[in-house]
XYZ file of N, CA and C in Angstrom:
672
model
N 3.370 -0.293 -80.847
C 2.071 -0.132 -80.566
C 1.122 0.689 -81.334
N -0.086 0.438 -81.839
C -0.918 1.019 -82.818
C -1.198 2.067 -82.282
N -0.803 3.152 -82.822
C -1.411 4.415 -82.800
C -2.705 5.135 -82.172
N -3.574 4.444 -82.840
C -4.577 4.669 -82.254
C -5.591 3.469 -82.904
N -6.488 3.208 -81.712
C -7.513 2.346 -82.310
C -9.279 2.523 -81.786
N -9.236 4.231 -81.367
C -10.358 4.497 -80.820
C -11.219 4.529 -81.962
N -10.789 4.443 -83.325
C -12.231 5.003 -84.347
C -12.779 3.410 -84.753
N -12.193 2.279 -83.917
C -12.449 0.913 -84.178
C -14.181 0.627 -83.628
N -14.667 0.041 -83.667
C -15.758 -0.470 -82.746
C -15.139 -1.060 -81.770
N -15.802 -1.184 -80.256
C -15.370 -1.794 -79.120
C -14.842 -3.206 -79.239
N -15.879 -3.564 -79.685
C -15.181 -5.261 -79.771
C -13.552 -5.265 -80.123
N -13.288 -4.609 -81.378
C -12.199 -4.885 -82.291
C -11.298 -3.900 -81.162
N -11.170 -2.911 -80.890
C -10.477 -2.510 -79.747
C -10.114 -3.335 -78.672
N -11.026 -3.923 -78.010
C -10.903 -4.813 -76.596
C -9.656 -6.381 -77.255
N -10.472 -6.838 -78.435
C -9.933 -7.724 -79.088
C -8.280 -7.567 -79.142
N -7.697 -6.301 -79.494
C -6.146 -5.684 -79.670
C -5.779 -5.721 -78.622
N -6.378 -5.366 -77.283
C -5.777 -5.154 -76.016
C -5.774 -6.305 -75.321
N -6.692 -7.268 -76.094
C -6.040 -8.687 -75.370
C -5.104 -9.669 -75.489
N -4.790 -9.078 -77.336
C -3.867 -9.322 -77.779
C -2.667 -8.823 -77.084
N -2.501 -7.778 -77.144
C -1.118 -7.020 -75.997
C -0.956 -7.601 -74.742
N -2.027 -7.957 -74.150
C -2.058 -8.338 -72.658
C -1.040 -9.951 -73.094
N -1.795 -10.977 -73.767
C -1.132 -12.122 -74.186
C 0.218 -11.974 -74.504
N 0.796 -11.102 -75.147
C 2.399 -10.479 -75.587
C 2.631 -10.450 -74.587
N 2.243 -9.760 -73.747
C 3.099 -9.084 -72.230
C 3.098 -10.840 -71.222
N 2.513 -11.544 -71.270
C 2.553 -12.622 -70.567
C 3.707 -13.614 -71.283
N 3.770 -13.291 -72.861
C 4.402 -14.442 -73.689
C 6.132 -13.879 -73.136
N 6.198 -12.713 -73.059
C 7.986 -12.360 -73.037
C 7.891 -12.356 -71.512
N 6.930 -12.547 -70.688
C 7.144 -12.834 -68.615
C 7.387 -14.178 -68.989
N 6.746 -15.132 -69.745
C 6.981 -16.603 -69.967
C 8.674 -16.922 -70.301
N 8.824 -16.146 -71.487
C 10.158 -16.238 -71.886
C 11.493 -15.628 -71.331
N 11.117 -14.588 -70.329
C 11.980 -13.943 -69.079
C 12.486 -15.294 -68.120
N 11.529 -15.682 -68.244
C 11.671 -16.588 -67.066
C 12.466 -17.771 -67.416
N 12.112 -18.338 -68.749
C 13.016 -19.361 -69.234
C 14.473 -18.902 -69.625
N 14.524 -17.522 -69.995
C 16.240 -17.416 -70.196
C 17.083 -17.110 -69.312
N 16.492 -16.262 -68.160
C 17.338 -15.883 -66.908
C 17.345 -17.131 -65.973
N 18.439 -17.334 -65.497
C 18.306 -18.670 -64.234
C 17.491 -17.927 -62.999
N 16.824 -19.026 -62.581
C 15.941 -18.732 -61.369
C 16.665 -17.276 -60.639
N 15.824 -15.859 -60.391
C 16.612 -14.955 -58.954
C 15.627 -14.198 -58.871
N 15.898 -13.130 -57.904
C 15.261 -12.304 -57.315
C 15.141 -11.457 -58.636
N 15.807 -11.515 -59.664
C 15.703 -10.310 -60.752
C 14.482 -10.849 -61.789
N 14.883 -12.183 -62.327
C 14.124 -12.547 -63.433
C 12.825 -13.133 -63.058
N 12.278 -13.338 -61.493
C 11.326 -13.488 -61.216
C 10.400 -11.969 -60.888
N 11.128 -10.785 -60.644
C 10.943 -9.941 -60.453
C 10.409 -8.901 -62.004
N 10.956 -9.458 -62.985
C 10.666 -8.971 -64.275
C 9.876 -9.805 -64.755
N 9.798 -11.306 -64.709
C 8.343 -11.942 -64.994
C 7.194 -11.264 -64.394
N 7.808 -10.904 -63.193
C 6.091 -10.552 -62.527
C 5.435 -8.897 -62.985
N 6.705 -8.086 -63.322
C 6.431 -6.687 -63.962
C 5.820 -7.316 -65.293
N 5.846 -7.596 -66.054
C 5.360 -8.396 -67.075
C 3.935 -9.012 -66.989
N 3.548 -9.819 -66.116
C 2.383 -10.340 -65.478
C 1.042 -9.206 -65.077
N 2.366 -8.130 -64.153
C 1.236 -7.022 -63.901
C 0.364 -6.080 -65.417
N 1.746 -5.920 -66.098
C 1.298 -5.058 -67.289
C 0.194 -5.904 -68.125
N 0.321 -7.154 -68.072
C -0.735 -7.843 -69.061
C -2.170 -7.766 -68.182
N -1.933 -7.900 -66.679
C -3.226 -7.740 -66.146
C -3.922 -6.275 -65.945
N -3.093 -5.701 -66.051
C -3.742 -3.738 -66.508
C -4.513 -3.471 -67.676
N -3.417 -4.428 -68.788
C -4.173 -4.165 -70.515
C -5.436 -5.086 -70.301
N -5.647 -5.805 -69.844
C -6.936 -6.648 -69.728
C -7.774 -5.631 -68.937
N -7.667 -5.286 -67.963
C -8.476 -3.996 -66.915
C -9.062 -2.842 -68.386
N -7.990 -2.606 -68.876
C -8.414 -1.864 -69.651
C -9.025 -1.937 -70.617
N -8.723 -3.081 -71.285
C -10.032 -3.647 -72.325
C -11.250 -3.886 -71.836
N -11.430 -4.254 -70.209
C -12.523 -4.011 -69.395
C -13.202 -2.980 -69.112
N -12.520 -1.981 -68.916
C -13.010 -0.365 -69.259
C -13.414 0.031 -70.166
N -12.838 -0.268 -71.194
C -13.148 0.559 -72.391
C -14.649 0.048 -73.291
N -15.588 0.730 -73.944
C -15.275 2.592 -73.644
C -16.306 3.147 -72.770
N -16.726 2.326 -71.677
C -18.237 3.189 -70.962
C -17.486 3.715 -69.534
N -16.358 2.728 -69.152
C -16.049 3.338 -67.724
C -14.394 4.143 -67.743
N -14.450 5.303 -68.202
C -13.269 6.629 -68.173
C -12.792 6.125 -67.238
N -13.378 6.552 -65.669
C -11.977 6.648 -64.489
C -11.588 5.144 -64.405
N -12.123 4.218 -64.398
C -11.661 3.378 -64.940
C -10.390 2.899 -65.889
N -10.501 3.417 -66.940
C -9.653 3.815 -68.007
C -8.140 4.304 -67.395
N -8.765 5.448 -66.719
C -7.881 7.004 -66.273
C -6.938 5.640 -64.945
N -7.597 5.309 -64.561
C -6.741 4.196 -63.238
C -6.125 3.447 -64.233
N -5.999 2.457 -65.145
C -5.223 1.709 -65.252
C -3.918 2.136 -66.116
N -4.376 3.382 -67.085
C -3.495 4.022 -67.403
C -2.330 4.443 -66.646
N -2.789 5.171 -64.972
C -2.090 5.922 -64.189
C -1.293 4.553 -63.726
N -1.957 3.316 -63.325
C -1.020 2.058 -62.603
C 0.072 2.017 -64.059
N -0.353 1.700 -65.238
C 0.485 1.406 -66.189
C 1.572 2.482 -66.148
N 1.283 3.794 -66.111
C 2.516 4.781 -66.202
C 3.579 4.750 -64.864
N 2.697 4.552 -63.750
C 3.734 3.857 -62.664
C 4.841 2.954 -62.498
N 4.104 1.988 -63.019
C 4.917 0.603 -63.407
C 6.199 0.860 -64.480
N 5.868 1.821 -65.549
C 6.924 2.026 -66.572
C 7.651 2.374 -66.132
N 7.419 3.785 -64.868
C 8.681 4.436 -64.279
C 9.439 3.782 -63.398
N 8.538 2.656 -62.950
C 9.363 2.021 -61.748
C 10.246 1.209 -62.324
N 9.680 0.283 -63.384
C 11.156 -0.193 -64.149
C 11.761 0.143 -64.953
N 11.701 1.629 -65.473
C 12.656 2.277 -65.764
C 14.040 2.777 -64.678
N 13.352 3.337 -63.677
C 14.116 3.557 -62.251
C 15.091 2.371 -61.938
N 14.473 1.005 -61.499
C 15.023 0.204 -61.171
C 16.007 -0.677 -62.094
N 16.269 -0.291 -63.380
C 16.811 -0.780 -64.259
C 18.152 0.065 -64.019
N 18.134 0.975 -63.652
C 19.096 2.086 -63.755
C 20.399 1.735 -62.673
N 19.931 0.873 -61.669
C 21.108 0.037 -60.715
C 20.742 -0.853 -59.985
N 21.570 -1.075 -58.797
C 21.251 -2.808 -58.556
C 20.771 -1.906 -56.831
N 21.063 -1.030 -56.554
C 20.434 -0.108 -55.073
C 18.773 -0.141 -55.562
N 18.691 0.912 -56.876
C 16.987 0.839 -56.774
C 16.564 -0.519 -56.908
N 16.954 -1.311 -58.066
C 16.214 -2.656 -57.332
C 16.168 -3.740 -56.374
N 16.964 -3.227 -55.552
C 16.936 -3.709 -53.971
C 16.524 -2.913 -53.303
N 16.201 -1.755 -53.202
C 15.010 -0.862 -52.335
C 13.813 -1.475 -52.557
N 13.628 -1.296 -54.313
C 12.045 -1.912 -54.348
C 11.745 -3.296 -53.886
N 12.437 -4.275 -53.781
C 12.135 -5.330 -53.486
C 11.875 -5.157 -51.713
N 12.754 -4.536 -51.250
C 12.345 -4.076 -49.746
C 11.197 -3.747 -49.818
N 10.173 -2.801 -50.608
C 9.292 -1.947 -50.727
C 8.308 -3.152 -50.320
N 8.255 -4.475 -50.768
C 7.258 -5.635 -50.764
C 7.640 -5.661 -49.160
N 7.848 -5.871 -48.699
C 8.236 -6.273 -47.237
C 7.661 -5.287 -46.152
N 7.996 -3.856 -46.461
C 7.324 -2.746 -46.016
C 5.821 -2.510 -45.918
N 5.315 -2.828 -47.208
C 3.937 -2.987 -47.812
C 3.159 -3.939 -47.167
N 3.907 -5.505 -46.888
C 2.859 -6.146 -46.166
C 3.252 -6.214 -44.776
N 3.989 -5.655 -43.977
C 3.910 -5.058 -42.530
C 2.911 -3.964 -42.258
N 3.312 -3.269 -42.740
C 2.118 -1.433 -42.757
C 0.769 -2.565 -43.276
N 0.677 -2.883 -43.678
C -0.529 -4.079 -43.811
C -1.336 -4.882 -42.644
N -0.384 -5.362 -42.204
C -0.627 -6.057 -41.240
C -0.950 -5.284 -40.099
N -0.104 -3.960 -40.055
C -0.200 -3.594 -38.854
C -1.138 -2.407 -38.745
N -2.167 -2.132 -40.118
C -3.504 -1.680 -40.103
C -4.380 -2.948 -39.760
N -4.477 -3.779 -40.221
C -5.165 -4.926 -39.951
C -5.267 -5.020 -38.408
N -4.146 -5.289 -37.880
C -4.350 -5.523 -36.308
C -5.084 -4.225 -35.462
N -4.924 -3.655 -36.013
C -4.839 -1.832 -35.843
C -6.750 -1.980 -35.537
N -7.238 -2.598 -36.258
C -8.778 -2.744 -36.609
C -9.462 -3.679 -36.159
N -8.580 -4.958 -35.408
C -8.869 -6.105 -35.313
C -9.455 -5.940 -33.637
N -10.756 -7.094 -33.609
C -11.333 -6.858 -32.835
C -10.938 -7.632 -31.601
N -10.993 -7.873 -30.531
C -10.739 -8.398 -29.525
C -10.954 -9.857 -29.559
N -12.018 -10.114 -30.368
C -12.209 -11.428 -30.212
C -12.024 -12.303 -31.198
N -10.492 -11.570 -31.780
C -9.917 -11.864 -33.118
C -8.870 -12.659 -32.486
N -8.318 -13.058 -31.548
C -6.721 -13.528 -31.237
C -6.206 -14.378 -32.104
N -7.035 -15.541 -32.297
C -6.466 -16.437 -33.303
C -6.080 -15.958 -34.795
N -6.726 -14.792 -35.519
C -6.366 -14.002 -36.516
C -5.036 -13.212 -36.141
N -5.205 -12.862 -34.832
C -4.037 -11.535 -34.645
C -2.989 -11.987 -34.492
N -2.823 -13.509 -33.737
C -1.740 -14.354 -33.200
C -1.046 -14.702 -35.080
N -2.004 -15.336 -35.901
C -1.292 -15.445 -37.239
C -0.531 -13.995 -37.458
N -1.112 -13.300 -37.425
C -0.802 -11.881 -38.293
C 0.392 -11.669 -37.691
N 0.442 -11.616 -36.509
C 1.948 -11.163 -35.460
C 2.822 -12.129 -36.259
N 2.604 -13.709 -36.170
C 3.836 -14.184 -36.438
C 4.405 -14.013 -37.928
N 3.541 -13.459 -39.014
C 4.084 -13.407 -40.391
C 4.707 -11.840 -39.807
N 4.707 -10.904 -38.972
C 5.081 -9.819 -39.009
C 6.658 -9.871 -38.543
N 6.601 -11.032 -37.478
C 8.049 -11.442 -37.461
C 8.983 -12.388 -38.252
N 8.262 -12.825 -38.851
C 8.558 -13.793 -40.270
C 9.069 -12.509 -41.318
N 8.317 -11.711 -41.012
C 9.158 -10.499 -42.348
C 10.409 -9.920 -41.829
N 10.391 -9.790 -40.525
C 11.610 -9.047 -40.517
C 12.614 -10.170 -40.310
N 12.680 -12.054 -39.948
C 13.243 -12.820 -40.745
C 13.656 -12.547 -42.059
N 12.877 -12.353 -42.976
C 13.122 -12.367 -44.224
C 14.086 -11.246 -44.893
N 14.304 -10.157 -44.289
C 14.747 -8.837 -44.386
C 16.262 -9.359 -44.000
N 16.155 -9.815 -42.879
C 18.078 -10.406 -42.409
C 18.440 -11.099 -43.472
N 17.529 -12.042 -43.708
C 17.987 -13.602 -44.798
C 18.221 -12.939 -46.051
N 17.571 -11.960 -46.371
C 17.987 -11.185 -47.783
C 18.863 -10.288 -47.734
N 19.208 -9.808 -47.124
C 20.205 -8.528 -46.684
C 19.091 -7.108 -47.419
N 17.884 -7.232 -47.032
C 16.625 -6.006 -47.787
C 16.636 -4.970 -46.310
N 15.852 -3.751 -46.439
C 15.445 -2.930 -45.809
C 14.388 -2.794 -46.039
N 13.977 -2.619 -45.000
C 11.999 -1.972 -45.154
C 11.685 -0.736 -45.866
N 12.004 -0.799 -47.046
C 12.311 0.371 -47.744
C 10.712 1.094 -47.882
N 11.152 2.507 -48.159
C 9.568 3.402 -48.464
C 9.505 3.263 -49.862
N 8.136 3.161 -50.056
C 7.910 3.382 -51.801
C 8.302 4.581 -52.289
N 8.346 4.519 -53.346
C 9.245 5.524 -54.115
C 8.371 6.974 -54.399
N 8.662 7.476 -54.707
C 7.725 8.650 -54.442
C 8.092 8.919 -56.135
N 6.577 9.119 -56.693
C 6.177 8.531 -58.388
C 6.884 10.029 -58.809
N 7.203 11.671 -58.386
C 7.595 12.456 -58.795
C 8.853 12.368 -59.026
N 9.721 12.120 -57.878
C 10.874 11.866 -58.101
C 11.617 10.800 -59.291
N 10.976 9.717 -59.016
C 11.505 8.818 -60.283
C 11.411 8.995 -61.278
N 10.399 9.825 -61.991
C 10.260 10.481 -62.887
C 11.306 11.656 -63.278
N 11.572 12.299 -62.393
C 12.708 13.337 -62.677
C 13.680 12.533 -62.788
N 14.185 11.435 -62.499
C 15.395 10.269 -62.473
C 15.111 9.750 -63.800
N 14.323 9.409 -64.333
C 14.445 8.909 -65.378
C 13.942 10.116 -66.616
N 13.998 11.020 -66.319
C 13.948 12.081 -67.549
C 12.370 12.313 -68.249
N 11.515 11.935 -67.019
C 9.861 12.032 -67.612
C 9.123 13.142 -66.729
N 9.881 13.979 -66.015
C 8.768 15.124 -64.982
C 7.993 15.625 -65.626
N 8.134 16.062 -67.310
C 7.303 16.486 -68.004
C 6.215 16.020 -67.797
N 6.099 14.600 -68.347
C 5.285 13.737 -68.832
C 4.691 13.548 -67.306
N 5.293 13.380 -66.506
C 4.312 13.291 -65.175
C 3.612 14.327 -64.219
N 4.203 15.386 -65.044
C 3.080 17.261 -64.691
C 2.066 16.848 -65.575
N 2.140 16.937 -66.677
C 1.256 16.540 -67.557
C 0.042 15.645 -67.018
N 0.442 14.642 -67.346
C -0.588 13.320 -66.897
C -0.974 13.110 -65.728
N -0.471 13.497 -64.731
C -1.177 13.825 -63.546
C -2.323 14.650 -63.062
N -2.212 15.646 -63.786
C -3.403 16.688 -64.440
C -4.102 16.227 -64.751
N -4.112 15.183 -65.701
C -5.478 14.584 -66.155
C -5.830 13.423 -65.361
N -5.263 12.667 -64.663
C -5.482 11.406 -63.744
C -6.210 11.840 -63.057
N -5.753 13.018 -62.301
C -6.611 13.613 -61.159
C -7.975 13.980 -61.259
N -8.498 14.604 -62.517
C -9.574 14.474 -62.652
C -10.468 13.824 -62.623
N -9.953 12.443 -62.448
C -10.701 11.130 -62.467
C -10.407 10.016 -61.649
N -9.085 10.314 -61.107
C -8.849 9.194 -60.239
C -9.437 9.811 -58.578
N -9.693 11.058 -58.351
C -10.374 11.725 -57.525
C -11.665 12.366 -57.718
N -12.724 12.583 -56.880
C -13.684 12.803 -57.127
C -13.644 14.834 -57.242
N -13.187 14.455 -58.572
C -13.219 16.387 -58.563
C -14.293 17.099 -58.568
N -14.506 18.121 -58.777
C -15.833 18.655 -58.916
C -16.727 18.912 -60.399
N -15.221 18.480 -61.530
C -15.413 18.475 -62.901
C -16.343 17.230 -63.067
N -15.533 16.124 -62.333
C -16.036 14.762 -62.529
C -17.535 14.687 -61.915
N -17.777 15.346 -60.712
C -19.281 15.181 -59.938
C -20.042 16.074 -60.934
N -19.677 17.003 -61.118
C -20.744 18.161 -62.041
C -20.688 18.043 -63.535
N -19.977 17.247 -64.068
C -20.084 17.170 -65.461
C -20.013 15.789 -66.212
N -18.797 15.243 -65.863
C -18.530 13.712 -66.749
C -19.112 12.976 -66.223
N -19.711 12.997 -65.025
C -20.345 11.355 -64.219
C -21.725 11.599 -64.688
N -22.110 12.428 -65.455
C -23.648 12.575 -65.968
C -23.428 11.885 -67.529
N -22.736 12.584 -68.222
C -22.614 12.423 -69.847
C -21.556 12.196 -70.158
N -20.427 12.011 -69.400
C -19.286 11.566 -70.028
C -18.280 11.975 -70.688
N -17.026 11.895 -70.663
C -16.020 12.824 -71.742
C -16.298 12.860 -73.062
N -15.521 13.486 -73.519
C -15.403 13.606 -74.804
C -14.393 12.459 -75.175
N -14.662 12.452 -76.677
C -13.678 11.325 -76.841
C -12.037 11.322 -77.011
N -11.536 12.614 -77.137
C -10.427 12.909 -76.889
C -9.780 12.660 -75.363
N -10.437 12.050 -74.804
C -9.946 12.075 -73.011
C -9.926 10.770 -73.034
N -10.512 9.948 -73.565
C -10.699 8.500 -74.033
C -9.254 8.077 -74.822
N -9.235 8.851 -75.868
C -8.192 8.713 -76.879
C -7.327 8.670 -76.067
N -6.922 9.983 -75.019
C -5.502 9.921 -74.420
C -5.213 8.808 -73.395
N -5.898 8.591 -73.096
C -6.063 7.200 -71.596
C -5.800 6.128 -72.586
N -6.198 5.600 -73.717
C -6.608 4.537 -74.477
C -4.746 4.686 -75.123
N -4.655 5.483 -75.478
C -3.553 5.665 -76.138
C -2.009 5.090 -75.566
N -2.288 5.904 -74.471
C -0.785 6.502 -73.461
C -0.668 4.856 -72.415
N -1.920 4.246 -72.075
C -1.832 2.909 -71.717
C -1.116 2.092 -72.259
N -1.372 1.907 -73.546
C -0.557 1.048 -74.648
C 0.863 1.511 -74.560
N 0.844 2.723 -74.583
C 2.593 3.154 -74.925
C 2.963 2.764 -73.703
N 2.874 3.182 -72.657
C 3.503 2.796 -71.380
C 3.788 1.388 -71.174
N 2.543 0.767 -71.547
C 2.894 -1.124 -71.344
C 3.759 -1.262 -72.335
N 3.805 -1.439 -73.798
C 4.837 -1.403 -74.981
C 6.306 -1.427 -73.992
N 6.451 0.049 -73.679
C 7.757 0.577 -73.280
C 8.494 -0.481 -72.112
N 7.155 -0.248 -71.551
C 7.665 -1.481 -70.345
C 8.252 -2.922 -70.441
N 7.539 -3.694 -71.200
C 7.894 -4.812 -71.583
C 8.983 -4.551 -72.614
N 9.600 -3.754 -73.354
C 10.297 -3.710 -74.421
C 11.847 -3.817 -73.405
N 11.358 -2.675 -72.834
C 12.493 -2.507 -71.856
C 13.034 -3.735 -70.658
N 11.950 -4.468 -69.971
C 12.045 -5.746 -69.700
C 12.890 -6.628 -70.357
N 12.136 -6.914 -71.711
C 12.772 -7.699 -72.726
C 14.151 -7.491 -73.071
N 14.589 -6.130 -73.166
C 15.936 -5.976 -73.545
C 17.371 -6.257 -72.217
N 16.378 -5.762 -70.977
C 17.495 -5.792 -69.934
C 17.722 -7.591 -69.819
N 16.535 -8.530 -70.053
C 17.052 -9.908 -69.741
C 17.391 -10.320 -70.808
N 17.488 -9.503 -71.836
C 18.456 -10.804 -73.259
C 17.329 -11.933 -74.156
N 15.721 -11.938 -73.573
C 15.416 -12.574 -74.353
C 15.151 -12.244 -75.704
N 14.693 -12.921 -76.723
C 14.364 -12.765 -78.248
C 12.936 -12.656 -77.994
N 11.871 -12.865 -77.152
C 10.434 -12.843 -77.459
C 10.169 -11.558 -77.693
N 9.404 -11.365 -78.565
C 9.044 -10.154 -79.377
C 8.047 -9.278 -78.459
N 8.357 -8.436 -78.185
C 7.446 -7.611 -77.207
C 6.283 -6.824 -78.154
N 5.603 -6.301 -77.286
C 4.167 -5.517 -78.119
C 4.181 -5.100 -79.153
N 3.652 -5.235 -80.258
C 4.087 -4.442 -81.566
C 2.766 -3.659 -81.918
């Protein structure tokens, strides 16, 4: 990864980020072509697509939307921790797959709670999907797993210090903090803050793709 691109003009920075995004997509496509289709190959490819999308978001946020940049950097940090954690064991990977079922079930439960009485047809569709999720869990031997606690998986992969440090920075932007409202919302942060989010986002993205590439055995070059 480039150690810093913030000294370049915004157009050059965005071009670099879009190039990294395309690289991530290529690695994902290569993974899909190397590993026979399975839950693992699909998941690895999906991880790559997600990283690619977040890099596009970083490009879209830079340089004027620092809160958006912080959000994307945080997402790339969390997906990096998640990838590292699920690669530790099959149990972790299976638990992560089960989270998708629980997430969708929770989403449906929330919508059903808010649905009006006159939405009977829509509620019926959602209830049918709810039941289908239970069947999928039984068919594939998955649990409706709770989402990982980011602090815990950071500790498990040896990144607890990074977690503590970065979340102190993220919290000033992803929440309506006093600092954001009373200062940065009007005049914006210093360049050093933008640098931290911009460089960290690239670093997390590159590490994630490299780990997925290595775990899949593909020879496609990761982000450089």
